[in-house]
Short mmCIF file of C-alpha atoms and ligand atoms in Angstrom, two decimals:
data_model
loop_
_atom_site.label_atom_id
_atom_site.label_comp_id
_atom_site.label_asym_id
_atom_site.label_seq_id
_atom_site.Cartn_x
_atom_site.Cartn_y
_atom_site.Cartn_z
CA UNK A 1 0.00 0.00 0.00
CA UNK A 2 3.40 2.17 0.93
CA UNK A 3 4.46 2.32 -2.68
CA UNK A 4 0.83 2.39 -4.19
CA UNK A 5 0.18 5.63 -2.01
CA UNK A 6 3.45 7.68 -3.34
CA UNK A 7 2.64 6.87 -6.88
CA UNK A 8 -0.84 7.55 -6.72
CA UNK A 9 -2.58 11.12 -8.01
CA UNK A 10 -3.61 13.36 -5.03
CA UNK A 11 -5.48 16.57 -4.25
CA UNK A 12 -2.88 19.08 -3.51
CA UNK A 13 -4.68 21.63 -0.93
CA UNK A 14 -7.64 21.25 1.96
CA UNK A 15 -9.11 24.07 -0.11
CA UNK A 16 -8.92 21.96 -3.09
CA UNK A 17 -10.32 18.63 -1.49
CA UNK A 18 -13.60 20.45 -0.74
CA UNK A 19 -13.95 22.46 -3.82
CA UNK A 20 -13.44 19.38 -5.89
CA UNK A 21 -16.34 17.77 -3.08
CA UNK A 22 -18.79 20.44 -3.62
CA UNK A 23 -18.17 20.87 -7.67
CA UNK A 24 -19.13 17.05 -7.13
CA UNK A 25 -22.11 17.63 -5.02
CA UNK A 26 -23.18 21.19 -6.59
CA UNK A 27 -24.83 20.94 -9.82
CA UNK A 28 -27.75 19.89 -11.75
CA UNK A 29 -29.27 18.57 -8.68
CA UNK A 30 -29.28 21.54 -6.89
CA UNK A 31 -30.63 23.61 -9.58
CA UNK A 32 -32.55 22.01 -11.93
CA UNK A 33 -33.64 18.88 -9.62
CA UNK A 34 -34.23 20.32 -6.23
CA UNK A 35 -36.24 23.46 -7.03
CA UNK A 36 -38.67 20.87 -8.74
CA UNK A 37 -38.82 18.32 -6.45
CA UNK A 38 -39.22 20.63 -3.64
CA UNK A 39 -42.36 22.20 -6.20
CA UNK A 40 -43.69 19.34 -6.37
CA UNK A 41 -43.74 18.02 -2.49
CA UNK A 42 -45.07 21.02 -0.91
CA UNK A 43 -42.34 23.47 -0.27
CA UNK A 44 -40.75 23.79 3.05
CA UNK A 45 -42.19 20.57 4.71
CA UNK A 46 -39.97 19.28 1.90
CA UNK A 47 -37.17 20.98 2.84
CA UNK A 48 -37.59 20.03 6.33
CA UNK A 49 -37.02 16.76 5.54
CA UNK A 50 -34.51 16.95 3.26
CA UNK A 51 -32.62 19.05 5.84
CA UNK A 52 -32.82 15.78 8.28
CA UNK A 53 -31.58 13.59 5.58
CA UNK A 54 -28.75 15.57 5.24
CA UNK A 55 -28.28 15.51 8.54
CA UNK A 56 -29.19 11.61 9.81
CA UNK A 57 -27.92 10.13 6.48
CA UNK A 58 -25.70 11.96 3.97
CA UNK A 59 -23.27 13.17 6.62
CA UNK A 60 -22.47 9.97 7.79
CA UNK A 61 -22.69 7.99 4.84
CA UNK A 62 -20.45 10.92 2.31
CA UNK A 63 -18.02 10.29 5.70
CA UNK A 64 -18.05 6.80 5.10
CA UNK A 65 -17.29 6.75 1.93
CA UNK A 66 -14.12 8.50 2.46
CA UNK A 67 -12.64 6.86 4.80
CA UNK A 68 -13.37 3.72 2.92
CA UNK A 69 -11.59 5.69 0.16
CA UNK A 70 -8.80 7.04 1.74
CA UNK A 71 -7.85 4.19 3.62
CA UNK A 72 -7.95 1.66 0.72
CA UNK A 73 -6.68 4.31 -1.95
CA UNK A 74 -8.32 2.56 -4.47
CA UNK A 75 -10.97 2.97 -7.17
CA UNK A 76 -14.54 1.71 -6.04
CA UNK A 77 -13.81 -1.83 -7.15
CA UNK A 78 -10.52 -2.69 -5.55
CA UNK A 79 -10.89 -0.37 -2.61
CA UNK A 80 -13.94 -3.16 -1.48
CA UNK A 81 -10.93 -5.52 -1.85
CA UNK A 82 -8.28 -3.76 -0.24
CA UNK A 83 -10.64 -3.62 3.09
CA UNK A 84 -12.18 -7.24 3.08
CA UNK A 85 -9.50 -8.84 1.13
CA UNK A 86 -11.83 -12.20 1.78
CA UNK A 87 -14.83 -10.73 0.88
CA UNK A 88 -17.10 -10.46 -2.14
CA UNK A 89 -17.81 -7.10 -1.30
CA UNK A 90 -15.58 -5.89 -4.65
CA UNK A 91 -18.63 -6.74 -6.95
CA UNK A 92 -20.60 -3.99 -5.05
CA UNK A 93 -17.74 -2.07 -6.84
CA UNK A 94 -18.71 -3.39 -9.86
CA UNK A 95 -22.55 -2.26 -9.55
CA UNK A 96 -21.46 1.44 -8.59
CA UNK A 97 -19.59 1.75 -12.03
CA UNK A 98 -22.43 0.81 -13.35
CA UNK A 99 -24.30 3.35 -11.79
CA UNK A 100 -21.63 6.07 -12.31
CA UNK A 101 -22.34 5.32 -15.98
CA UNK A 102 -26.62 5.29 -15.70
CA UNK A 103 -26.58 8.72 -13.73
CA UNK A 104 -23.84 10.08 -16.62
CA UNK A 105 -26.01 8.52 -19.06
CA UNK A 106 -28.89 10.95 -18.39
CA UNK A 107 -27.06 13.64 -16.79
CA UNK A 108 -24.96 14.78 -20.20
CA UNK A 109 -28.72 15.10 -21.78
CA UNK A 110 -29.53 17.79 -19.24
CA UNK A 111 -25.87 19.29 -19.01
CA UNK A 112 -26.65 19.28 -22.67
CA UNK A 113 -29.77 20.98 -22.71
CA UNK A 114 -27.85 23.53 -20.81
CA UNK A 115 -25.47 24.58 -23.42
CA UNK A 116 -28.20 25.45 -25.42
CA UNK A 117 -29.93 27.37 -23.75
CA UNK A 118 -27.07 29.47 -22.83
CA UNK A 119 -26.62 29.82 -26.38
CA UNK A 120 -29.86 30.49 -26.61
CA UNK A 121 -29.83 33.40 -24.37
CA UNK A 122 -27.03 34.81 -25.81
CA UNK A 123 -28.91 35.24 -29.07
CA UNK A 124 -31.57 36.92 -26.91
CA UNK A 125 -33.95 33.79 -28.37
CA UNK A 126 -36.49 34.01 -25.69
CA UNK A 127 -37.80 37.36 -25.67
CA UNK A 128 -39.77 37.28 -28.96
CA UNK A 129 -42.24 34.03 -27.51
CA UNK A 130 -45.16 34.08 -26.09
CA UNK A 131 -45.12 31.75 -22.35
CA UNK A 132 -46.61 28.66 -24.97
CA UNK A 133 -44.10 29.12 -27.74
CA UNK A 134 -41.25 28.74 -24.85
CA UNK A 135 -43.00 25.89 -23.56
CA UNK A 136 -43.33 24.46 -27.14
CA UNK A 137 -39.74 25.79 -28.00
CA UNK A 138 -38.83 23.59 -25.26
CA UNK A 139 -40.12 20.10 -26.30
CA UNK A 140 -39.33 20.77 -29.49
CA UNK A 141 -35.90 20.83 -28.73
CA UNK A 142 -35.94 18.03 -25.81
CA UNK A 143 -37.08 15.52 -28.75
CA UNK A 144 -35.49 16.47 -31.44
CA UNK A 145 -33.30 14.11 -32.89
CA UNK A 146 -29.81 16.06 -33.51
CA UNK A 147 -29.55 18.98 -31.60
CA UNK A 148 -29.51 17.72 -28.00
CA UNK A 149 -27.14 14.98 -28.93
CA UNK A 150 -25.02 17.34 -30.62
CA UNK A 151 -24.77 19.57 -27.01
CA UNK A 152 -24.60 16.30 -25.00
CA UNK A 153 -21.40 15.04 -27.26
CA UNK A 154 -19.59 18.40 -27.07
CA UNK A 155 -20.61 18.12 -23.06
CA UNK A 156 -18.61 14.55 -22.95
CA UNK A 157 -15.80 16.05 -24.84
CA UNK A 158 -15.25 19.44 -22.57
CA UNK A 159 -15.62 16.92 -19.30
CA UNK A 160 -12.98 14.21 -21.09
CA UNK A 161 -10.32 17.03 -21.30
CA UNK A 162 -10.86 18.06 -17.68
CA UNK A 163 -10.10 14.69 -16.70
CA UNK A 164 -7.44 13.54 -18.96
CA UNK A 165 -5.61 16.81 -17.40
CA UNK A 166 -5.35 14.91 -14.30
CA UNK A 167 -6.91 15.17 -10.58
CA UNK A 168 -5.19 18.33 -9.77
CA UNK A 169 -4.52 20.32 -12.53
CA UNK A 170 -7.86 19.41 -13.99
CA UNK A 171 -10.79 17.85 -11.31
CA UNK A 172 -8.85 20.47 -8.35
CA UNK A 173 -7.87 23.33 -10.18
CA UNK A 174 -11.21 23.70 -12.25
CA UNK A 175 -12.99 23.27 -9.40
CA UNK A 176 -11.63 26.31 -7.43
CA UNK A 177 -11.70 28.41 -9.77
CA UNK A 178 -15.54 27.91 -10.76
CA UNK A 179 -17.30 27.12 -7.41
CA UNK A 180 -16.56 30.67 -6.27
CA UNK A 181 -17.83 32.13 -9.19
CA UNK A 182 -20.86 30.06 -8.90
CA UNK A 183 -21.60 31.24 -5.79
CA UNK A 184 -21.20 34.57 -6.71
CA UNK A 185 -23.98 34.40 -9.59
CA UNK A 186 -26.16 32.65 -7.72
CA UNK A 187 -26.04 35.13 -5.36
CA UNK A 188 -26.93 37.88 -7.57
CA UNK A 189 -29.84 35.73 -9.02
CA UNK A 190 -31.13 35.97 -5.41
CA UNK A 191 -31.12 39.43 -4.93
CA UNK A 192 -32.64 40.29 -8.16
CA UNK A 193 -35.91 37.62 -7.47
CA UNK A 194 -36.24 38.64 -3.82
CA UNK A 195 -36.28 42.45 -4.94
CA UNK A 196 -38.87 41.16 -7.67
CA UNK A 197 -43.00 42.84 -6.68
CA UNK A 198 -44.50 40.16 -4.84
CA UNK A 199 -41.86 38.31 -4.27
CA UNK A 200 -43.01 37.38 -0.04
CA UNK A 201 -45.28 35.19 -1.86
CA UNK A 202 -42.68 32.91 -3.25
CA UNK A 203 -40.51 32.92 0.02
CA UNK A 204 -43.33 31.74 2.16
CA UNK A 205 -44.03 29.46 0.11
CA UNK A 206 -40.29 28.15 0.67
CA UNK A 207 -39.92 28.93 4.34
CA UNK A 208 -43.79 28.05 5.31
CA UNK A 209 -44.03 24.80 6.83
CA UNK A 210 -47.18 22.92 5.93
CA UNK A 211 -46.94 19.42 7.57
CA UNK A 212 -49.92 17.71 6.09
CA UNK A 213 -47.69 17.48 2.96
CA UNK A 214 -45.70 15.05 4.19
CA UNK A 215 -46.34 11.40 3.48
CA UNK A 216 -44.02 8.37 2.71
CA UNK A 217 -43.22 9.49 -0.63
CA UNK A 218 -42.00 12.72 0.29
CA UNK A 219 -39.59 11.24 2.64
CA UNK A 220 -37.91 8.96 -0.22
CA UNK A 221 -38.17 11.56 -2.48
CA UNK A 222 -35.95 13.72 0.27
CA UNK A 223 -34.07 10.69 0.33
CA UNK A 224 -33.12 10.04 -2.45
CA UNK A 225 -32.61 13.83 -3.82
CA UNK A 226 -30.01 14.05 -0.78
CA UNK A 227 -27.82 10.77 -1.73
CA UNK A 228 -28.11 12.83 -5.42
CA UNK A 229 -27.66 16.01 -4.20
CA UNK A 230 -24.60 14.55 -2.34
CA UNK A 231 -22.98 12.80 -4.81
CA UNK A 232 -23.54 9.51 -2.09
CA UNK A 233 -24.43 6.26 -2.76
CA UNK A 234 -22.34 4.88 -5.64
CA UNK A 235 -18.93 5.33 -4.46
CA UNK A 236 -18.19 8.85 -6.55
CA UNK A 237 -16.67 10.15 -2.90
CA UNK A 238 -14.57 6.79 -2.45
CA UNK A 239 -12.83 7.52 -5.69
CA UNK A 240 -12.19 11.57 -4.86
CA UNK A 241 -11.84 9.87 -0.93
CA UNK A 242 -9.02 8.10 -2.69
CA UNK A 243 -6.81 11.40 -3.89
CA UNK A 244 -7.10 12.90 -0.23
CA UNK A 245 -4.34 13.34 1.68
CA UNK A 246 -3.65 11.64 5.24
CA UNK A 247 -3.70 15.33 7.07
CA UNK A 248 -6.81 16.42 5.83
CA UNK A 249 -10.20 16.10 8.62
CA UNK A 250 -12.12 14.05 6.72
CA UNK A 251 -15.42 14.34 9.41
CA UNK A 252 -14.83 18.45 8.97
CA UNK A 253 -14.75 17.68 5.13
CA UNK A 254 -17.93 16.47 5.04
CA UNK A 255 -19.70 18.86 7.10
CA UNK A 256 -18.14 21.48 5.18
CA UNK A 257 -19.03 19.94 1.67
CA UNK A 258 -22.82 18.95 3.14
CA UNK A 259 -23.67 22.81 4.40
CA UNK A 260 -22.31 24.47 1.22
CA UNK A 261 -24.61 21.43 -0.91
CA UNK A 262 -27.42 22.39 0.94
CA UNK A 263 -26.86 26.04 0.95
CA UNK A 264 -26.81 25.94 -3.07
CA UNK A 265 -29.78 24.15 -3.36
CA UNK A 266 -31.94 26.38 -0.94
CA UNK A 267 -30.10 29.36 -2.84
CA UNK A 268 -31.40 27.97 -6.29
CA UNK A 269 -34.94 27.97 -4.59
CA UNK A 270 -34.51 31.55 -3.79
CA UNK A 271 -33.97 32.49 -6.85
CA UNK A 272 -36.27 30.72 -8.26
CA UNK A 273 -39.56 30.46 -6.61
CA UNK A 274 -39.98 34.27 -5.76
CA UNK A 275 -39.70 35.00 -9.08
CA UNK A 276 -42.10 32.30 -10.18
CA UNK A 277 -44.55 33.47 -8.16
CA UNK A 278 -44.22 37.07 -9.21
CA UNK A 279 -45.43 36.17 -12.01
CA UNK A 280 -48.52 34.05 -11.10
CA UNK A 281 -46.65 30.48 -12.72
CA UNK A 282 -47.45 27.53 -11.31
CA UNK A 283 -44.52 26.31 -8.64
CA UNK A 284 -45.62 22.62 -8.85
CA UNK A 285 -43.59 22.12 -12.41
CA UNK A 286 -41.85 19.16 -13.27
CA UNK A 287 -38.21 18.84 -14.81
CA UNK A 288 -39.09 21.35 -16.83
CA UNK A 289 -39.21 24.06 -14.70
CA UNK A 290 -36.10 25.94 -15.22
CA UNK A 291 -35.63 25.59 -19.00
CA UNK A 292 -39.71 26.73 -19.46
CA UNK A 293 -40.20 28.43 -16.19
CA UNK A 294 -37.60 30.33 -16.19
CA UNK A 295 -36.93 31.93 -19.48
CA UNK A 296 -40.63 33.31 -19.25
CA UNK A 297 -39.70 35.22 -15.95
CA UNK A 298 -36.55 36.50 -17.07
CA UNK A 299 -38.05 38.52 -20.14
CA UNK A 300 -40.71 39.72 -17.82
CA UNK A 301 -38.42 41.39 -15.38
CA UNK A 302 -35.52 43.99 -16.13
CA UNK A 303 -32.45 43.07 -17.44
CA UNK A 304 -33.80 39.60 -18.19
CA UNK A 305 -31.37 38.91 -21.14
CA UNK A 306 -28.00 39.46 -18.73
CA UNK A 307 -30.16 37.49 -15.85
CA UNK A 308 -30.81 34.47 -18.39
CA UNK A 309 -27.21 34.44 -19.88
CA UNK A 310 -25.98 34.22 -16.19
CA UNK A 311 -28.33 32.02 -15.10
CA UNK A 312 -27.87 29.22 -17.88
CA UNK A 313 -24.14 29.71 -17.59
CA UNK A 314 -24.42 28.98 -13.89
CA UNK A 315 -25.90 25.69 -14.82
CA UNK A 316 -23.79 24.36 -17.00
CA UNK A 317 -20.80 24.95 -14.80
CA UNK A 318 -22.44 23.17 -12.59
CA UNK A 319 -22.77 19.94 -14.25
CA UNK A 320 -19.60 20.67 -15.63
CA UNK A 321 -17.88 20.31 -12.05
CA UNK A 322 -20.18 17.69 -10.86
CA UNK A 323 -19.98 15.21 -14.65
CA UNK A 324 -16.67 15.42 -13.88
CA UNK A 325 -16.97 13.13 -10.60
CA UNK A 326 -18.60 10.69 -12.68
CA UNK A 327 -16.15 10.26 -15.35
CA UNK A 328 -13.31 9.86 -13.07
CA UNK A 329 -15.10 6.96 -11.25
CA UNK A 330 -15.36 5.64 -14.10
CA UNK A 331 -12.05 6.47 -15.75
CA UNK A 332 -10.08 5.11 -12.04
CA UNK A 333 -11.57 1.97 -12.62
CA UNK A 334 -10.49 0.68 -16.04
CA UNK A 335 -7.33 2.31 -16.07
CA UNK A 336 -6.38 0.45 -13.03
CA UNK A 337 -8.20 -2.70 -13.39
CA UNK A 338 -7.63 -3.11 -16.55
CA UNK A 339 -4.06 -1.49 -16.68
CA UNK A 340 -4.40 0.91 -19.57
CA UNK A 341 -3.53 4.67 -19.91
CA UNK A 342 -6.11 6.78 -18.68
CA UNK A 343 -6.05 8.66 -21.98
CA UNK A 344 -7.80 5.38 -23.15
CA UNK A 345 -9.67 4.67 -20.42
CA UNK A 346 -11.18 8.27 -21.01
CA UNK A 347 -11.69 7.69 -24.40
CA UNK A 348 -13.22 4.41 -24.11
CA UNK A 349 -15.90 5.91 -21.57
CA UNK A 350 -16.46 9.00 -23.74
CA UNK A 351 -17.67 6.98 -26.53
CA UNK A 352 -20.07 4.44 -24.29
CA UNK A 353 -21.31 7.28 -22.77
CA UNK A 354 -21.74 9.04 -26.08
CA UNK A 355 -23.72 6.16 -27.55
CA UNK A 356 -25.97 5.84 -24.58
CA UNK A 357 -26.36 9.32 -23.86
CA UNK A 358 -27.84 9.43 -27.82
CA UNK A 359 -30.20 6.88 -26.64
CA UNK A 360 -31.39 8.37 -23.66
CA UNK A 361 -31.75 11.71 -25.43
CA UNK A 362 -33.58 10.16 -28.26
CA UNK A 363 -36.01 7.94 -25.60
CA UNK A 364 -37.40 11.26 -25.80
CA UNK A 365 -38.48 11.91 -29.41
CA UNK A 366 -38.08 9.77 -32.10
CA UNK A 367 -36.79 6.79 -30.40
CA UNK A 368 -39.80 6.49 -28.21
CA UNK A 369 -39.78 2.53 -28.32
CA UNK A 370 -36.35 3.34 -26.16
CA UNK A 371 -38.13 2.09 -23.20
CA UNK A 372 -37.72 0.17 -20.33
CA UNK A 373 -40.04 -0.67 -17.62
CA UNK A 374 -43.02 1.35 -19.53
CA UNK A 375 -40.75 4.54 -19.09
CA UNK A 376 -38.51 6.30 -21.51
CA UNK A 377 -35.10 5.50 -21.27
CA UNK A 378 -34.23 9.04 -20.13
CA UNK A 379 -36.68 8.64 -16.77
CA UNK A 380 -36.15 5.62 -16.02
CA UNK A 381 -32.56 6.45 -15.77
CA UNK A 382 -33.51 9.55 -13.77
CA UNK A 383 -35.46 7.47 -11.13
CA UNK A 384 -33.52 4.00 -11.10
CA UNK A 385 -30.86 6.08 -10.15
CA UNK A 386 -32.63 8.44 -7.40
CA UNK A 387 -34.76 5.99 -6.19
CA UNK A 388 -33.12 2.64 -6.12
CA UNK A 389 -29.37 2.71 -6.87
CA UNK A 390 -28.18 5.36 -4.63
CA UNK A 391 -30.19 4.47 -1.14
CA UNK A 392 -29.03 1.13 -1.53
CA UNK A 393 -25.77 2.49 -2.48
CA UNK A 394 -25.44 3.99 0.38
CA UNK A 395 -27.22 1.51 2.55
CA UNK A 396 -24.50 -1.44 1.69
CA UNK A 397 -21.77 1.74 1.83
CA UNK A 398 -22.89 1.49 5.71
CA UNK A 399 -23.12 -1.87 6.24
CA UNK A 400 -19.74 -2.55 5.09
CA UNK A 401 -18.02 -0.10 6.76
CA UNK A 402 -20.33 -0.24 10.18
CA UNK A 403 -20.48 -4.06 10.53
CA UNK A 404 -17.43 -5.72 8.00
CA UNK A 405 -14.70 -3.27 9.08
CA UNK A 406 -12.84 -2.99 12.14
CA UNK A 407 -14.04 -0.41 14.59
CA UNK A 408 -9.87 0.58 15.12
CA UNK A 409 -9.59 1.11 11.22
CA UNK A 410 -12.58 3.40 11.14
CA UNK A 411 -11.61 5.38 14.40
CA UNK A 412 -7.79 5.39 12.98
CA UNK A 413 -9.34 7.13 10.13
CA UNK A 414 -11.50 9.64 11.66
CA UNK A 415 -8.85 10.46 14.37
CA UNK A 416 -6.08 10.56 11.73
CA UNK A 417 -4.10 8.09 14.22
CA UNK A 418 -5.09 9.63 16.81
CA UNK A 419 -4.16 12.95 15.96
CA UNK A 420 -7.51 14.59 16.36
CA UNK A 421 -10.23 14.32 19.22
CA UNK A 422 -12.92 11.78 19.15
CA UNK A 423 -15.99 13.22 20.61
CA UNK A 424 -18.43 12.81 17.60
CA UNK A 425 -17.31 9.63 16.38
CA UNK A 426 -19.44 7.27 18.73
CA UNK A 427 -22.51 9.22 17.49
CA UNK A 428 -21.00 8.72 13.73
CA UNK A 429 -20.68 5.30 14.32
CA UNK A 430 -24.23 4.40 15.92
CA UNK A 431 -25.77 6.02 13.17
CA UNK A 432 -23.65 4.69 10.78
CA UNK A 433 -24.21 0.95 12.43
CA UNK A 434 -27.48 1.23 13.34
CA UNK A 435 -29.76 4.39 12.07
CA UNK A 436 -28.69 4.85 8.15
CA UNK A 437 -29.40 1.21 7.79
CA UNK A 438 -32.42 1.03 9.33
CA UNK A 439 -33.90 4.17 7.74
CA UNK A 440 -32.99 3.52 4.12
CA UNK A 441 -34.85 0.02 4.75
CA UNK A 442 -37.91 1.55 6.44
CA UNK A 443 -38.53 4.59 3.53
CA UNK A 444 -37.41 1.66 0.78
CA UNK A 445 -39.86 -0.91 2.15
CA UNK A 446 -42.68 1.45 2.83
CA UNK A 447 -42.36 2.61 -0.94
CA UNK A 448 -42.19 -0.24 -2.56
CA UNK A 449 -45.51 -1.91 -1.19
N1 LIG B 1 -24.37 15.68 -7.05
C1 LIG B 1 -24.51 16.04 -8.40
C2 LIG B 1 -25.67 17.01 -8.54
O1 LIG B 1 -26.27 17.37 -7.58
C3 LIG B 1 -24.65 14.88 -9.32
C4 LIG B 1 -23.62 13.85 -9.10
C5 LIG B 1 -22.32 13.95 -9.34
C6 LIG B 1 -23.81 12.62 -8.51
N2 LIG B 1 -21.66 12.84 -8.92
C7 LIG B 1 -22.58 12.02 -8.41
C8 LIG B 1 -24.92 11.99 -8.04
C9 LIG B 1 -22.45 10.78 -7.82
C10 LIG B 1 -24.78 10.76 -7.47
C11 LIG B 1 -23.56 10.17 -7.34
O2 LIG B 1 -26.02 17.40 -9.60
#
């Protein structure tokens, strides 16, 4: 392991471990998937919950995974192996690949759908429709045959040269240099929809807590957007767990990484919602609430072409910084398993993800027979992933480190031998042991009846 650790690619600073963490966890999720799921599930009950999930069950399980990570220095297969050299636990690995690769799958469509839409907002495209043409702009595009899969392929290619530029000068340096920015514009999206006429409406909306709302479904729907949200579940934070150095907190590194998460997706709702509601549209919109939603507010308010350029732009750095976390779970995997260069592991994933990135695009137009389990290719991707994937993902992530590993090795970890104090960890541990477990189960089981 001596030799394997000296040779192996690391983050260089604690700054850049949790920027390249939240560029992980920051994207899509929080801005195009939270604001709708939190539409759709009643507003702040929602949030509630998904606050507690954070809390009971992505802290400890994003903590687990990099310990497992940095202890075994490994990608997600072999790092199983490293840890229970006796067990089977490696083809776990196996499934989480293959999960890295269903999330990308679907994920390039939308960071796709982003590019265009910046583009068009930079050719000031939205402000001659009417609220239906942008609606009808908008499935026009979504299942049209070329054009998406045309932004999705340039999407894989700007991601592939991140990566093949290496975990520090590409994953860490990009990282810090577009997180802060990120935060800046979302920032200034805030401002401008909380200064918007009637814009209380939308924040109570957000911050009013309306408990009837919440039912089984809401809870797994919290669930599983915090695993998402996260980037938990399917071993993305055992691969970046992997390039972090021996010094670094890890238990401080995921608080850090889980507050700044959250506080981007709440921030997305701010902008968002006020301004929906200034304008009398309907909060309960599905996926398509920011590429239909949104565009109609910002021509109605002042300024709306800048707000829409930003605003787009914003997104697709975000999935930028957060495909990127994919890829490389993917890429650490068959360039060490299989022992090639990671300029052909890269290229190898590229293409598989190109083809099936086409497909889940198409699912959506043309190639509506693209179906599996009566849903299009594209959703079913969307909630295999959500829904089933990453809470088991992070369910076996718990049992294996709470019940196969030794209690020393975890506490080793945590402590960095010793070095720091160990008043949390018990708590860490029980939950980790007994509660995350347990939970997953209950919200699974309940769902599935
Ligand atoms: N967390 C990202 C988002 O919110 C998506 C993501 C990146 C992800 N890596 C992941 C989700 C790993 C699950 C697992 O958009």
């Amino acid at each position: 392991m001596e030799e394997n650790q000296q040779s192996r690619a690391h983050f260089g600073s604690k700054f850049g471990v949790v920027m390249a963490a939240v560029g992980s966890a920051v994207g899509l999720g929080n801005i195009w998937r939270f604001p709708y799921e939190l539409g759709m599930n009643g507003g702040f009950a929602f949030l509630l919950v998904y606050l507690l999930c954070v809390l009971a069950l992505g802290i400890p399980v994003m903590l687990a995974e990099l310990i497992i990570g940095r202890r075994s220095r490994s990608n997600v297969f072999s790092s199983f192996k490293v840890l229970s050299p006796k067990g089977k636990w490696h083809y776990l690995g196996i499934a989480y690949v293959v999960a890295a690769f269903v999330i990308s799958s679907f994920y390039f469509v939308v960071a796709g759908w982003s590019l265009e839409y910046v583009y068009q907002a930079i050719t000031d495209q939205f402000s001659s429709r009417s609220p239906l043409e942008l609606s009808q702009a908008f499935t026009a595009f979504s299942t049209d045959a070329f054009r998406p899969i045309f932004w999705t392929i340039i999407f894989i290619f700007l991601t592939a040269i991140v990566i093949l530029a290496g975990v520090q000068k590409g994953i860490e340096n990009i990282s810090k240099v577009l997180m802060p920015i990120l935060f800046v514009i979302i920032i200034v999206l805030c401002v401008r929809s909380v200064t918007l006429p009637n814009a209380s409406e939308g924040l109570s909306f957000l911050f009013y807590p309306d408990f009837s709302k919440i039912n089984s479904s809401v809870v797994l729907s919290a669930l599983g957007q915090a695993f998402f949200s996260l980037s938990i579940g399917m071993g993305c934070l055992i691969t970046y767990g992997s390039y972090v150095k021996k010094d670094n907190n890890l238990l401080k590194t995921s608080v850090e990484v889980s507050v700044l998460d959250t506080l981007v997706s709440v921030l997305a709702s701010v902008a968002i919602f006020p301004a929906v509601f200034s304008l009398g549209i309907n909060p309960a919109k599905g996926p398509e609430l920011v590429f239909i939603t949104l565009p109609n507010v910002f021509m109605q308010i002042p300024g709306g072409y800048v707000w829409s350029i930003l605003f787009f732009l914003l997104l697709a750095l975000a999935a930028l910084t957060s495909i990127i976390s994919l890829l490389e779970v993917i890429t650490a995997y068959v360039s060490e398993e299989f022992k090639v260069k990671r300029r052909t592991a890269v290229f190898v994933a590229s293409l598989l993800l190109a083809l099936s990135s086409s497909l889940c695009s198409l699912s959506l137009g043309e190639g509506s027979v693209l179906k599996l389990f009566g849903m299009p290719l594209f959703n079913f991707f969307d909630y295999i992933s959500a829904k089933v994937l990453m809470p088991l993902g992070g369910l076996f992530i718990a049992i294996f480190l709470g019940w196969f590993c030794s209690k020393k090795m975890v506490f080793n970890e945590l402590s960095n031998e010793g070095q720091l104090k160990t008043r949390v960890y018990e708590l860490f541990y029980f939950l980790l042991r007994y509660f995350v477990p347990i939970a997953i189960l209950m919200v699974f089981i309940n769902e599935l009846r």
